[in-house]
Amino acid sequence: MTNTHNTAPTQFVKANDVKYAYRWFGTTSGTPVVFLQHFRGGLDNWDPKVTDGLAKDRPVILFNNAGVASSGGEPSNTVSGMAKHVITFVNALGLTQIDLLGFSLGGFVAQEVALQSPDLSRRIILGGTGPQGGEGMASLKPKAAEHATQETPVLENFLYLFFAPSETSQAAGRAFWDRRHGRADQDVSSSMAAMGAQADAIAGWGVVPETDRYGQLKKIKQPVLVVNGHDDIMVPSINSFILQQHIPNATLIIYPDSGHGAIFQYPDLFVSHARLFLEK
Amino acid sequence: MTNTHNTAPTQFVKANDVKYAYRWFGTTSGTPVVFLQHFRGGLDNWDPKVTDGLAKDRPVILFNNAGVASSGGEPSNTVSGMAKHVITFVNALGLTQIDLLGFSLGGFVAQEVALQSPDLSRRIILGGTGPQGGEGMASLKPKAAEHATQETPVLENFLYLFFAPSETSQAAGRAFWDRRHGRADQDVSSSMAAMGAQADAIAGWGVVPETDRYGQLKKIKQPVLVVNGHDDIMVPSINSFILQQHIPNATLIIYPDSGHGAIFQYPDLFVSHARLFLEK
């Protein structure tokens, strides 16, 4: 491996008039795992312990959807539209098979990619996420919404939204915050316009379908690993159980004393679990 | 390691007038993991892949509760009474700290051991089990009860009760059945009297408390790993989620395409997960 999370250059690929930003590092062989980011997040909202941990034995590709952070183009206001951008981007890189790691909103998008292009993804990891029209996903509670929509999100907002109130979880949150700022040339912030489009997409995804509530999940045929924290205040943890129950080949892992950002609280353990899943 | 699942002699230790049967193998150092067995099961109802897998880097102790299979004494008809026997047995061996792996009824007993003797267990693995008064635990469905109470249980009964109806799960069930019969001198069957007492204990455990339904679980302070299959027809899988949500330091893993006996369907993966949990 020549590059790492902190040294891989930000690259761009143009397709359908959109200039997509990405970083590609890790091994040269193996199925690349494409990371799909959360609400408002860019290339530097991942945990280097997770990305470098997985990059030890596979290529890792971090990706900004259209209009998000350093990517060009218009931000999509639907999960379906975001999934189309992922597929366009992967095709533009000349890849025919990938693994997906979708976190939060990125997990919604990963499910849609699996539905729109069933053979593109070999395996899928869904973190801190839920099915379309899941439990308690129609809107955030007011305090969570306030933390989630600050013009310039700070540590305090992430500690509230991504970690449990316990001392141990909050300390893990601060350690994550330090790690994720270790790279010198941080990605630019996502615009308020992108935030608005993403909020619309999340609201649309949260609507409970009138019939066959979780029926789409049966169509996701590849192995899926669902992971979350004990009490996710952004996408309630019961939705991880629901995903496991409705996706035909899904494994569930829920971590203790943690919230939405559990994979950043237990990065080493999560990487061990993810590698077992990706390699088995 | 000199002995294995198939070669470790059946030993006996007497305490409080009960002659407890057990087998002890694995490494000489490390915290021993004591295995607590399911309804009607004896020393040979475990999967050698699981026991030998864990015995690679810790001592493993298989145990028959009082009156069960080759153990002497009267079978207890309460989970609380069974837990007292476990504590008596562990003390009789001169052990001051153990790990517990409780499967199904053994998982009920493991929870009770944690409540009665909070410092005895360092870490606890709960497989295919649920909390006192959990969801759908008051009684088995008629077809499951029929399979579970045959005088001489056969492969067909275990395939129905422990594995999913899919071809893959059923094939895994047959492979488990072969492995578990690999030892020449199999433990004797548990008596019908033991079955009756255990059935009473299970029925008592299934009663929903009138107040503070899952309140006892807050008192289990050590790290716990909860594992189950996708659709457990003996102890509904939602109870594994409930255990994770109410035990303060619990991790949950649910496996796909599987049932009550998921740890015997994915023995290698389960051992990997269990080792990560026991060692972290």
Coordinates of C-alpha atoms in Angstrom, one line a residue:
Chain A
M1 CA 0.0 0.0 0.0
T2 CA 1.6 3.3 -1.0
N3 CA -1.2 5.7 0.1
T4 CA -3.2 5.9 3.2
H5 CA -6.3 7.8 4.4
N6 CA -4.1 10.8 5.1
T7 CA -2.0 10.8 2.0
A8 CA -4.2 9.6 -0.8
P9 CA -4.7 12.5 -3.2
T10 CA -8.2 13.8 -3.9
Q11 CA -9.0 12.8 -7.5
F12 CA -11.8 13.7 -9.8
V13 CA -13.6 11.7 -12.5
K14 CA -16.1 13.3 -14.9
A15 CA -19.2 11.5 -16.1
N16 CA -22.6 12.8 -17.3
D17 CA -21.2 16.3 -16.7
V18 CA -20.6 15.8 -13.0
K19 CA -17.1 16.0 -11.6
Y20 CA -17.1 13.5 -8.8
A21 CA -14.5 13.8 -6.0
Y22 CA -12.9 10.6 -4.6
R23 CA -9.8 9.1 -3.0
W24 CA -8.5 5.7 -3.8
F25 CA -6.0 3.8 -1.6
G26 CA -5.2 0.4 -0.2
T27 CA -4.0 -2.7 -2.0
T28 CA -4.0 -2.9 -5.8
S29 CA -5.9 -6.2 -6.0
G30 CA -9.1 -7.3 -4.4
T31 CA -12.7 -6.0 -4.6
P32 CA -12.7 -2.3 -3.9
V33 CA -15.0 -1.1 -1.1
V34 CA -16.8 2.2 -1.9
F35 CA -17.7 4.3 1.1
L36 CA -21.0 6.2 0.9
Q37 CA -21.1 9.1 3.4
H38 CA -23.6 10.4 5.9
F39 CA -25.7 13.6 5.8
R40 CA -23.5 16.6 5.1
G41 CA -20.3 14.5 5.3
G42 CA -17.4 14.7 2.9
L43 CA -14.2 12.7 2.3
D44 CA -12.8 13.6 5.7
N45 CA -15.8 12.5 7.8
W46 CA -14.6 8.9 7.8
D47 CA -12.5 7.4 10.6
P48 CA -8.9 6.7 9.3
K49 CA -8.8 3.7 11.6
V50 CA -11.7 2.2 9.6
T51 CA -10.6 3.2 6.2
D52 CA -6.9 2.3 6.7
G53 CA -8.0 -0.9 8.6
L54 CA -10.0 -2.1 5.6
A55 CA -7.4 -0.8 3.1
K56 CA -4.8 -3.3 4.5
D57 CA -6.2 -6.0 2.3
R58 CA -8.4 -4.4 -0.3
P59 CA -8.7 -1.1 -2.3
V60 CA -10.7 1.6 -0.5
I61 CA -12.6 4.3 -2.4
L62 CA -14.0 7.3 -0.6
F63 CA -16.6 9.1 -2.6
N64 CA -18.6 12.4 -2.5
N65 CA -22.0 12.2 -4.2
A66 CA -22.9 15.0 -6.7
G67 CA -22.9 18.4 -5.2
V68 CA -21.5 17.2 -1.9
A69 CA -18.3 18.8 -0.5
S70 CA -15.6 18.8 -3.2
S71 CA -17.8 17.1 -5.8
G72 CA -19.3 19.1 -8.6
G73 CA -22.8 18.9 -10.0
E74 CA -26.2 19.4 -8.4
P75 CA -27.0 17.6 -5.2
S76 CA -29.8 15.1 -5.7
N77 CA -32.8 15.5 -3.4
T78 CA -33.8 11.8 -3.6
V79 CA -32.0 8.6 -2.4
S80 CA -32.8 7.1 -5.8
G81 CA -31.0 10.0 -7.6
M82 CA -28.0 9.6 -5.3
A83 CA -27.8 5.9 -6.1
K84 CA -27.8 6.7 -9.8
H85 CA -24.8 9.0 -9.2
V86 CA -23.0 6.1 -7.4
I87 CA -23.6 3.8 -10.3
T88 CA -22.4 6.4 -12.8
F89 CA -19.3 7.1 -10.7
V90 CA -18.4 3.4 -10.4
N91 CA -18.9 2.8 -14.1
A92 CA -16.7 5.9 -14.8
L93 CA -13.9 4.3 -12.8
G94 CA -14.2 1.2 -15.0
L95 CA -15.2 -1.0 -12.1
T96 CA -17.6 -3.9 -12.7
Q97 CA -17.9 -5.2 -9.1
I98 CA -17.5 -3.5 -5.8
D99 CA -18.3 -3.8 -2.1
L100 CA -20.3 -1.0 -0.6
L101 CA -20.0 0.5 2.9
G102 CA -22.9 2.9 3.4
F103 CA -23.3 4.9 6.6
S104 CA -26.5 6.6 7.6
L105 CA -27.8 8.4 4.5
G106 CA -25.1 6.5 2.7
G107 CA -26.7 3.3 3.9
F108 CA -30.0 4.3 2.3
V109 CA -28.1 5.0 -0.9
A110 CA -26.3 1.6 -0.7
Q111 CA -29.7 -0.2 -0.5
E112 CA -30.9 1.7 -3.6
V113 CA -27.8 0.9 -5.5
A114 CA -28.4 -2.8 -4.7
L115 CA -32.0 -2.4 -6.1
Q116 CA -31.1 -0.4 -9.2
S117 CA -28.0 -2.4 -10.1
P118 CA -28.3 -5.8 -8.4
D119 CA -25.0 -7.2 -9.7
L120 CA -22.7 -4.3 -9.1
S121 CA -22.2 -4.9 -5.4
R122 CA -20.6 -8.2 -4.2
R123 CA -21.2 -7.5 -0.5
I124 CA -22.7 -4.5 1.4
I125 CA -22.1 -3.1 4.8
L126 CA -24.9 -0.9 6.2
G127 CA -23.9 1.2 9.3
G128 CA -26.2 3.4 11.4
T129 CA -29.0 3.2 8.9
G130 CA -32.5 1.8 8.2
P131 CA -35.0 0.7 5.6
Q132 CA -37.2 3.0 3.6
G133 CA -40.1 3.9 5.8
G134 CA -38.5 2.4 8.9
E135 CA -39.5 3.0 12.5
G136 CA -39.2 6.6 13.7
M137 CA -37.5 7.7 10.5
A138 CA -40.0 10.3 9.4
S139 CA -38.2 13.1 11.2
L140 CA -35.5 13.8 13.8
K141 CA -36.4 14.9 17.3
P142 CA -36.1 18.7 17.7
K143 CA -32.8 18.6 19.6
A144 CA -31.2 16.2 17.2
A145 CA -32.4 18.3 14.3
E146 CA -30.9 21.4 15.9
H147 CA -27.5 19.7 16.3
A148 CA -27.7 18.3 12.8
T149 CA -28.3 21.5 11.0
Q150 CA -25.8 24.0 12.4
E151 CA -24.1 26.0 9.6
T152 CA -20.7 24.9 10.8
P153 CA -21.0 21.7 12.8
V154 CA -18.5 21.4 15.7
L155 CA -17.3 18.6 18.0
E156 CA -20.3 19.1 20.4
N157 CA -22.8 18.4 17.6
F158 CA -21.0 15.2 16.6
L159 CA -20.7 14.1 20.2
Y160 CA -24.5 14.5 20.7
L161 CA -25.5 12.9 17.4
F162 CA -23.0 10.1 17.0
F163 CA -22.1 9.0 20.5
A164 CA -23.9 7.9 23.7
P165 CA -24.0 10.2 26.7
S166 CA -21.7 8.0 28.7
E167 CA -18.2 9.2 29.6
T168 CA -16.7 6.3 27.7
S169 CA -18.7 7.0 24.5
Q170 CA -18.0 10.7 24.7
A171 CA -14.3 10.1 25.1
A172 CA -14.3 7.7 22.1
G173 CA -16.1 10.5 20.2
R174 CA -13.3 13.0 21.0
A175 CA -10.7 10.5 20.0
F176 CA -12.5 9.9 16.7
W177 CA -12.7 13.7 16.1
D178 CA -8.9 14.0 16.6
R179 CA -8.3 11.1 14.1
R180 CA -10.6 12.4 11.5
H181 CA -8.8 15.8 11.6
G182 CA -5.4 14.3 11.2
R183 CA -5.2 14.9 7.5
A184 CA -3.7 18.2 6.5
D185 CA -5.7 19.1 3.4
Q186 CA -9.2 18.5 4.7
D187 CA -12.1 18.2 2.2
V188 CA -14.2 21.4 1.9
S189 CA -17.5 21.6 3.8
S190 CA -20.7 20.6 2.1
S191 CA -22.9 23.6 1.2
M192 CA -26.1 24.5 2.8
A193 CA -27.8 23.8 -0.6
A194 CA -26.4 20.3 -0.4
M195 CA -27.7 20.0 3.1
G196 CA -31.2 21.0 2.0
A197 CA -31.3 18.5 -0.9
Q198 CA -30.0 15.7 1.4
A199 CA -32.6 16.6 4.0
D200 CA -35.3 16.3 1.4
A201 CA -34.0 12.9 0.3
I202 CA -33.9 11.7 3.9
A203 CA -37.5 13.0 4.5
G204 CA -38.6 11.2 1.4
W205 CA -36.9 7.9 2.5
G206 CA -38.6 8.2 5.9
V207 CA -42.1 8.1 4.5
V208 CA -43.8 4.8 5.3
P209 CA -45.0 3.1 2.1
E210 CA -48.8 2.5 2.0
T211 CA -48.3 -1.2 1.1
D212 CA -45.6 -3.9 1.5
R213 CA -43.6 -1.8 3.9
Y214 CA -40.3 -3.7 3.8
G215 CA -41.0 -5.7 0.7
Q216 CA -38.1 -4.1 -1.3
L217 CA -35.6 -5.5 1.1
K218 CA -36.3 -9.1 -0.2
K219 CA -34.7 -8.1 -3.5
I220 CA -31.3 -7.4 -2.0
K221 CA -29.7 -10.8 -2.7
Q222 CA -26.0 -10.3 -1.8
P223 CA -24.6 -10.8 1.7
V224 CA -25.2 -7.7 3.9
L225 CA -23.7 -6.8 7.2
V226 CA -25.8 -4.4 9.3
V227 CA -24.1 -2.6 12.2
N228 CA -25.2 0.0 14.6
G229 CA -24.9 1.3 18.1
H230 CA -27.0 0.5 21.1
D231 CA -29.2 3.7 20.9
D232 CA -29.0 5.5 17.6
I233 CA -30.9 8.8 17.9
M234 CA -30.7 9.6 14.2
V235 CA -31.9 6.2 12.8
P236 CA -33.4 4.3 15.7
S237 CA -31.5 1.0 16.3
I238 CA -34.6 -1.2 15.9
N239 CA -34.3 -0.4 12.2
S240 CA -31.0 -2.4 12.1
F241 CA -32.9 -5.4 13.4
I242 CA -35.6 -4.8 10.8
L243 CA -33.0 -4.7 8.1
Q244 CA -31.6 -8.0 9.3
Q245 CA -35.0 -9.6 9.4
H246 CA -36.0 -8.6 5.9
I247 CA -32.9 -8.8 3.8
P248 CA -32.5 -12.5 2.9
N249 CA -28.8 -12.8 3.7
A250 CA -28.0 -10.3 6.4
T251 CA -25.9 -10.4 9.6
L252 CA -26.6 -8.0 12.4
I253 CA -24.1 -6.6 14.9
I254 CA -25.1 -4.0 17.5
Y255 CA -22.4 -2.6 19.8
P256 CA -22.9 -1.6 23.4
D257 CA -22.8 1.9 25.0
S258 CA -22.9 3.7 21.7
G259 CA -25.0 5.5 19.2
H260 CA -25.2 6.3 15.5
G261 CA -21.4 6.5 15.1
A262 CA -20.7 3.1 16.7
I263 CA -18.3 2.2 13.8
F264 CA -16.2 5.2 14.8
Q265 CA -16.4 4.3 18.5
Y266 CA -15.1 0.7 18.0
P267 CA -13.1 1.1 14.8
D268 CA -10.7 -1.8 15.4
L269 CA -13.5 -4.2 16.4
F270 CA -15.6 -3.0 13.5
V271 CA -12.8 -3.6 11.1
S272 CA -12.3 -7.1 12.5
H273 CA -16.0 -7.8 12.0
A274 CA -16.1 -6.2 8.6
R275 CA -13.1 -8.2 7.4
L276 CA -14.6 -11.5 8.6
F277 CA -17.7 -10.5 6.7
L278 CA -16.0 -9.4 3.5
E279 CA -13.7 -12.4 3.4
K280 CA -15.8 -15.3 4.5
Chain B
M1 CA -3.6 -28.9 24.5
T2 CA -3.6 -32.6 25.2
N3 CA -7.3 -33.4 25.1
T4 CA -10.0 -32.4 22.7
H5 CA -13.8 -32.5 22.6
N6 CA -13.6 -36.1 21.5
T7 CA -10.9 -37.3 23.9
A8 CA -11.4 -35.4 27.1
P9 CA -12.6 -37.9 29.8
T10 CA -15.9 -37.4 31.5
Q11 CA -15.0 -36.5 35.1
F12 CA -17.1 -36.0 38.2
V13 CA -16.9 -33.7 41.2
K14 CA -19.1 -34.1 44.2
A15 CA -20.5 -31.1 46.1
N16 CA -23.5 -30.8 48.4
D17 CA -24.2 -34.5 47.7
V18 CA -24.5 -34.0 44.0
K19 CA -22.1 -35.8 41.6
Y20 CA -21.7 -33.3 38.7
A21 CA -20.4 -34.6 35.3
Y22 CA -18.1 -32.5 33.3
R23 CA -15.3 -32.5 30.7
W24 CA -12.3 -30.1 30.9
F25 CA -10.0 -29.6 28.0
G26 CA -8.1 -26.8 26.1
T27 CA -5.2 -24.8 27.3
T28 CA -3.9 -24.9 30.9
S29 CA -3.9 -21.1 31.3
G30 CA -6.5 -18.5 30.7
T31 CA -10.1 -17.9 32.0
P32 CA -12.0 -21.2 31.6
V33 CA -15.3 -20.9 29.7
V34 CA -18.1 -23.0 31.2
F35 CA -20.7 -24.3 28.8
L36 CA -24.3 -24.4 30.0
Q37 CA -26.5 -26.7 27.9
H38 CA -29.9 -26.5 26.3
F39 CA -33.2 -28.3 27.3
R40 CA -32.5 -32.1 27.5
G41 CA -28.9 -31.7 26.2
G42 CA -25.9 -33.4 27.7
L43 CA -22.1 -33.2 27.2
D44 CA -22.4 -34.4 23.6
N45 CA -24.9 -31.9 22.4
W46 CA -22.2 -29.3 21.8
D47 CA -20.5 -28.8 18.4
P48 CA -16.9 -29.9 18.6
K49 CA -16.0 -27.1 16.1
V50 CA -17.2 -24.6 18.7
T51 CA -15.7 -26.3 21.8
D52 CA -12.4 -27.2 20.2
G53 CA -12.3 -23.8 18.5
L54 CA -12.6 -21.9 21.8
A55 CA -10.3 -24.5 23.5
K56 CA -7.4 -23.4 21.3
D57 CA -6.6 -20.5 23.6
R58 CA -8.5 -21.1 26.8
P59 CA -9.7 -24.0 29.0
V60 CA -13.2 -25.3 28.1
I61 CA -15.4 -27.0 30.6
L62 CA -18.6 -28.7 29.5
F63 CA -21.1 -29.3 32.3
N64 CA -24.2 -31.2 33.1
N65 CA -26.5 -29.6 35.6
A66 CA -27.8 -31.8 38.5
G67 CA -29.9 -34.7 37.3
V68 CA -29.2 -34.1 33.7
A69 CA -27.6 -36.8 31.5
S70 CA -24.6 -38.3 33.3
S71 CA -24.8 -35.9 36.3
G72 CA -26.3 -37.3 39.6
G73 CA -28.7 -35.5 41.9
E74 CA -32.2 -34.3 41.4
P75 CA -32.9 -32.1 38.4
S76 CA -34.0 -28.6 39.5
N77 CA -37.3 -27.3 38.3
T78 CA -36.3 -23.6 38.4
V79 CA -33.7 -21.6 36.5
S80 CA -32.7 -20.1 39.9
G81 CA -32.1 -23.6 41.3
M82 CA -30.0 -24.6 38.2
A83 CA -27.9 -21.5 38.6
K84 CA -27.2 -22.5 42.3
H85 CA -25.9 -25.8 41.0
V86 CA -23.6 -24.0 38.5
I87 CA -22.1 -21.9 41.3
T88 CA -21.7 -24.9 43.5
F89 CA -20.0 -26.8 40.7
V90 CA -17.6 -24.0 39.8
N91 CA -16.7 -23.5 43.5
A92 CA -16.1 -27.3 43.8
L93 CA -13.6 -27.1 41.0
G94 CA -11.8 -24.3 42.9
L95 CA -12.3 -21.7 40.2
T96 CA -12.9 -18.1 41.3
Q97 CA -13.5 -16.6 37.9
I98 CA -14.9 -18.1 34.7
D99 CA -16.5 -17.1 31.4
L100 CA -19.9 -18.5 30.7
L101 CA -21.4 -19.7 27.4
G102 CA -25.1 -20.4 28.0
F103 CA -27.2 -21.8 25.1
S104 CA -31.0 -21.6 25.2
L105 CA -32.1 -22.8 28.7
G106 CA -28.3 -22.6 29.5
G107 CA -28.6 -18.9 28.6
F108 CA -31.4 -18.4 31.1
V109 CA -29.2 -20.1 33.7
A110 CA -26.2 -18.0 32.8
Q111 CA -28.2 -14.8 33.4
E112 CA -29.2 -16.1 36.8
V113 CA -25.6 -17.0 37.7
A114 CA -24.7 -13.4 36.9
L115 CA -27.4 -12.1 39.2
Q116 CA -26.7 -14.6 42.1
S117 CA -22.9 -14.3 41.9
P118 CA -22.1 -11.1 40.1
D119 CA -18.3 -11.5 40.3
L120 CA -18.0 -15.1 39.3
S121 CA -18.3 -14.5 35.5
R122 CA -15.8 -12.3 33.7
R123 CA -17.7 -12.4 30.4
I124 CA -20.8 -14.1 29.3
I125 CA -22.0 -15.4 25.9
L126 CA -25.7 -16.0 25.5
G127 CA -26.8 -18.0 22.5
G128 CA -30.4 -18.7 21.3
T129 CA -31.9 -17.4 24.5
G130 CA -33.9 -14.6 26.0
P131 CA -34.7 -12.6 29.1
Q132 CA -37.1 -13.7 31.9
G133 CA -40.6 -13.1 30.6
G134 CA -39.4 -12.3 27.1
E135 CA -41.6 -12.0 24.0
G136 CA -43.3 -15.2 23.0
M137 CA -41.5 -17.2 25.6
A138 CA -44.5 -18.4 27.7
S139 CA -44.8 -21.6 25.6
L140 CA -43.6 -23.3 22.4
K141 CA -45.9 -23.6 19.4
P142 CA -47.5 -27.0 19.2
K143 CA -45.4 -28.4 16.4
A144 CA -42.2 -27.2 18.1
A145 CA -43.4 -28.7 21.4
E146 CA -44.0 -32.0 19.6
H147 CA -40.5 -32.1 18.2
A148 CA -38.9 -31.0 21.5
T149 CA -40.5 -33.7 23.6
Q150 CA -39.9 -36.9 21.7
E151 CA -38.7 -39.7 24.1
T152 CA -35.7 -40.3 21.8
P153 CA -35.0 -37.1 19.8
V154 CA -33.6 -37.8 16.3
L155 CA -32.0 -35.8 13.6
E156 CA -35.4 -34.7 12.2
N157 CA -36.3 -33.1 15.5
F158 CA -33.1 -31.1 15.7
L159 CA -33.3 -30.1 12.1
Y160 CA -36.8 -28.7 12.8
L161 CA -36.0 -27.0 16.1
F162 CA -32.4 -25.7 15.6
F163 CA -32.2 -24.9 11.9
A164 CA -34.0 -22.9 9.2
P165 CA -36.1 -24.6 6.6
S166 CA -33.7 -23.6 3.8
E167 CA -31.6 -26.2 2.1
T168 CA -28.4 -24.5 3.3
S169 CA -29.5 -24.4 6.9
Q170 CA -30.7 -28.0 6.8
A171 CA -27.5 -29.2 5.3
A172 CA -25.6 -27.3 8.0
G173 CA -27.8 -29.1 10.5
R174 CA -26.9 -32.5 9.2
A175 CA -23.2 -31.6 9.2
F176 CA -23.5 -30.5 12.8
W177 CA -25.3 -33.8 13.7
D178 CA -22.4 -35.8 12.2
R179 CA -19.8 -33.7 14.1
R180 CA -21.6 -34.0 17.4
H181 CA -21.7 -37.8 17.1
G182 CA -18.0 -38.1 16.3
R183 CA -17.1 -39.0 19.9
A184 CA -17.1 -42.7 20.6
D185 CA -18.3 -42.8 24.2
Q186 CA -21.3 -40.5 24.0
D187 CA -22.9 -39.1 27.1
V188 CA -26.1 -40.9 28.3
S189 CA -29.4 -39.4 27.4
S190 CA -31.2 -37.1 29.8
S191 CA -34.1 -38.8 31.6
M192 CA -37.8 -38.0 31.0
A193 CA -37.9 -36.8 34.6
A194 CA -35.1 -34.3 33.9
M195 CA -37.1 -33.2 30.8
G196 CA -40.1 -32.6 33.0
A197 CA -38.2 -30.5 35.6
Q198 CA -36.5 -28.5 32.8
A199 CA -39.9 -27.9 31.1
D200 CA -41.2 -26.5 34.4
A201 CA -38.2 -24.3 34.8
I202 CA -38.6 -23.0 31.2
A203 CA -42.3 -22.3 31.8
G204 CA -41.5 -20.4 35.0
W205 CA -38.9 -18.3 33.2
G206 CA -41.4 -17.5 30.5
V207 CA -43.9 -15.8 32.8
V208 CA -44.0 -12.1 32.2
P209 CA -43.2 -10.3 35.5
E210 CA -46.0 -8.0 36.6
T211 CA -43.7 -5.0 37.1
D212 CA -40.3 -3.9 35.8
R213 CA -40.3 -6.5 33.0
Y214 CA -36.6 -6.4 32.0
G215 CA -35.3 -4.6 35.1
Q216 CA -33.1 -7.4 36.3
L217 CA -31.0 -7.2 33.2
K218 CA -29.6 -3.9 34.3
K219 CA -27.8 -5.7 37.1
I220 CA -25.7 -7.8 34.7
K221 CA -22.6 -5.7 34.7
Q222 CA -20.0 -7.7 32.8
P223 CA -19.6 -7.7 29.0
V224 CA -22.1 -9.9 27.3
L225 CA -22.2 -11.2 23.8
V226 CA -25.7 -12.1 22.6
V227 CA -26.0 -14.4 19.5
N228 CA -28.8 -16.0 17.7
G229 CA -30.2 -17.0 14.3
H230 CA -32.5 -15.1 12.1
D231 CA -35.7 -16.9 13.1
D232 CA -35.5 -18.8 16.3
I233 CA -38.7 -20.8 16.8
M234 CA -37.8 -21.9 20.3
V235 CA -36.8 -18.4 21.8
P236 CA -38.0 -15.8 19.3
S237 CA -35.0 -13.8 17.9
I238 CA -36.5 -10.4 19.0
N239 CA -35.5 -11.5 22.5
S240 CA -31.8 -11.3 21.6
F241 CA -32.4 -7.6 20.6
I242 CA -34.2 -7.1 23.9
L243 CA -31.3 -8.6 25.8
Q244 CA -28.9 -6.3 24.0
Q245 CA -31.0 -3.3 24.7
H246 CA -31.4 -3.9 28.4
I247 CA -28.0 -5.4 29.5
P248 CA -25.7 -2.4 30.0
N249 CA -22.7 -3.8 28.2
A250 CA -24.0 -6.2 25.6
T251 CA -23.1 -6.8 21.9
L252 CA -25.6 -8.5 19.6
I253 CA -24.9 -10.7 16.6
I254 CA -27.6 -12.3 14.5
Y255 CA -26.8 -14.6 11.7
P256 CA -28.7 -15.0 8.5
D257 CA -30.6 -18.0 7.2
S258 CA -30.6 -19.8 10.5
G259 CA -32.5 -20.5 13.7
H260 CA -32.1 -21.5 17.3
G261 CA -28.9 -23.4 16.6
A262 CA -27.1 -20.7 14.6
I263 CA -23.9 -21.2 16.6
F264 CA -23.8 -24.8 15.3
Q265 CA -24.6 -23.6 11.8
Y266 CA -21.7 -21.1 11.6
P267 CA -19.3 -22.6 14.1
D268 CA -16.1 -21.2 12.6
L269 CA -17.6 -17.7 12.3
F270 CA -19.1 -17.9 15.7
V271 CA -15.8 -18.9 17.2
S272 CA -14.1 -16.0 15.5
H273 CA -16.7 -13.6 16.9
A274 CA -16.6 -15.2 20.4
R275 CA -12.8 -15.0 20.5
L276 CA -12.9 -11.3 19.5
F277 CA -15.4 -10.8 22.3
L278 CA -13.5 -12.8 24.9
E279 CA -10.2 -11.3 24.1
K280 CA -10.9 -7.6 23.5

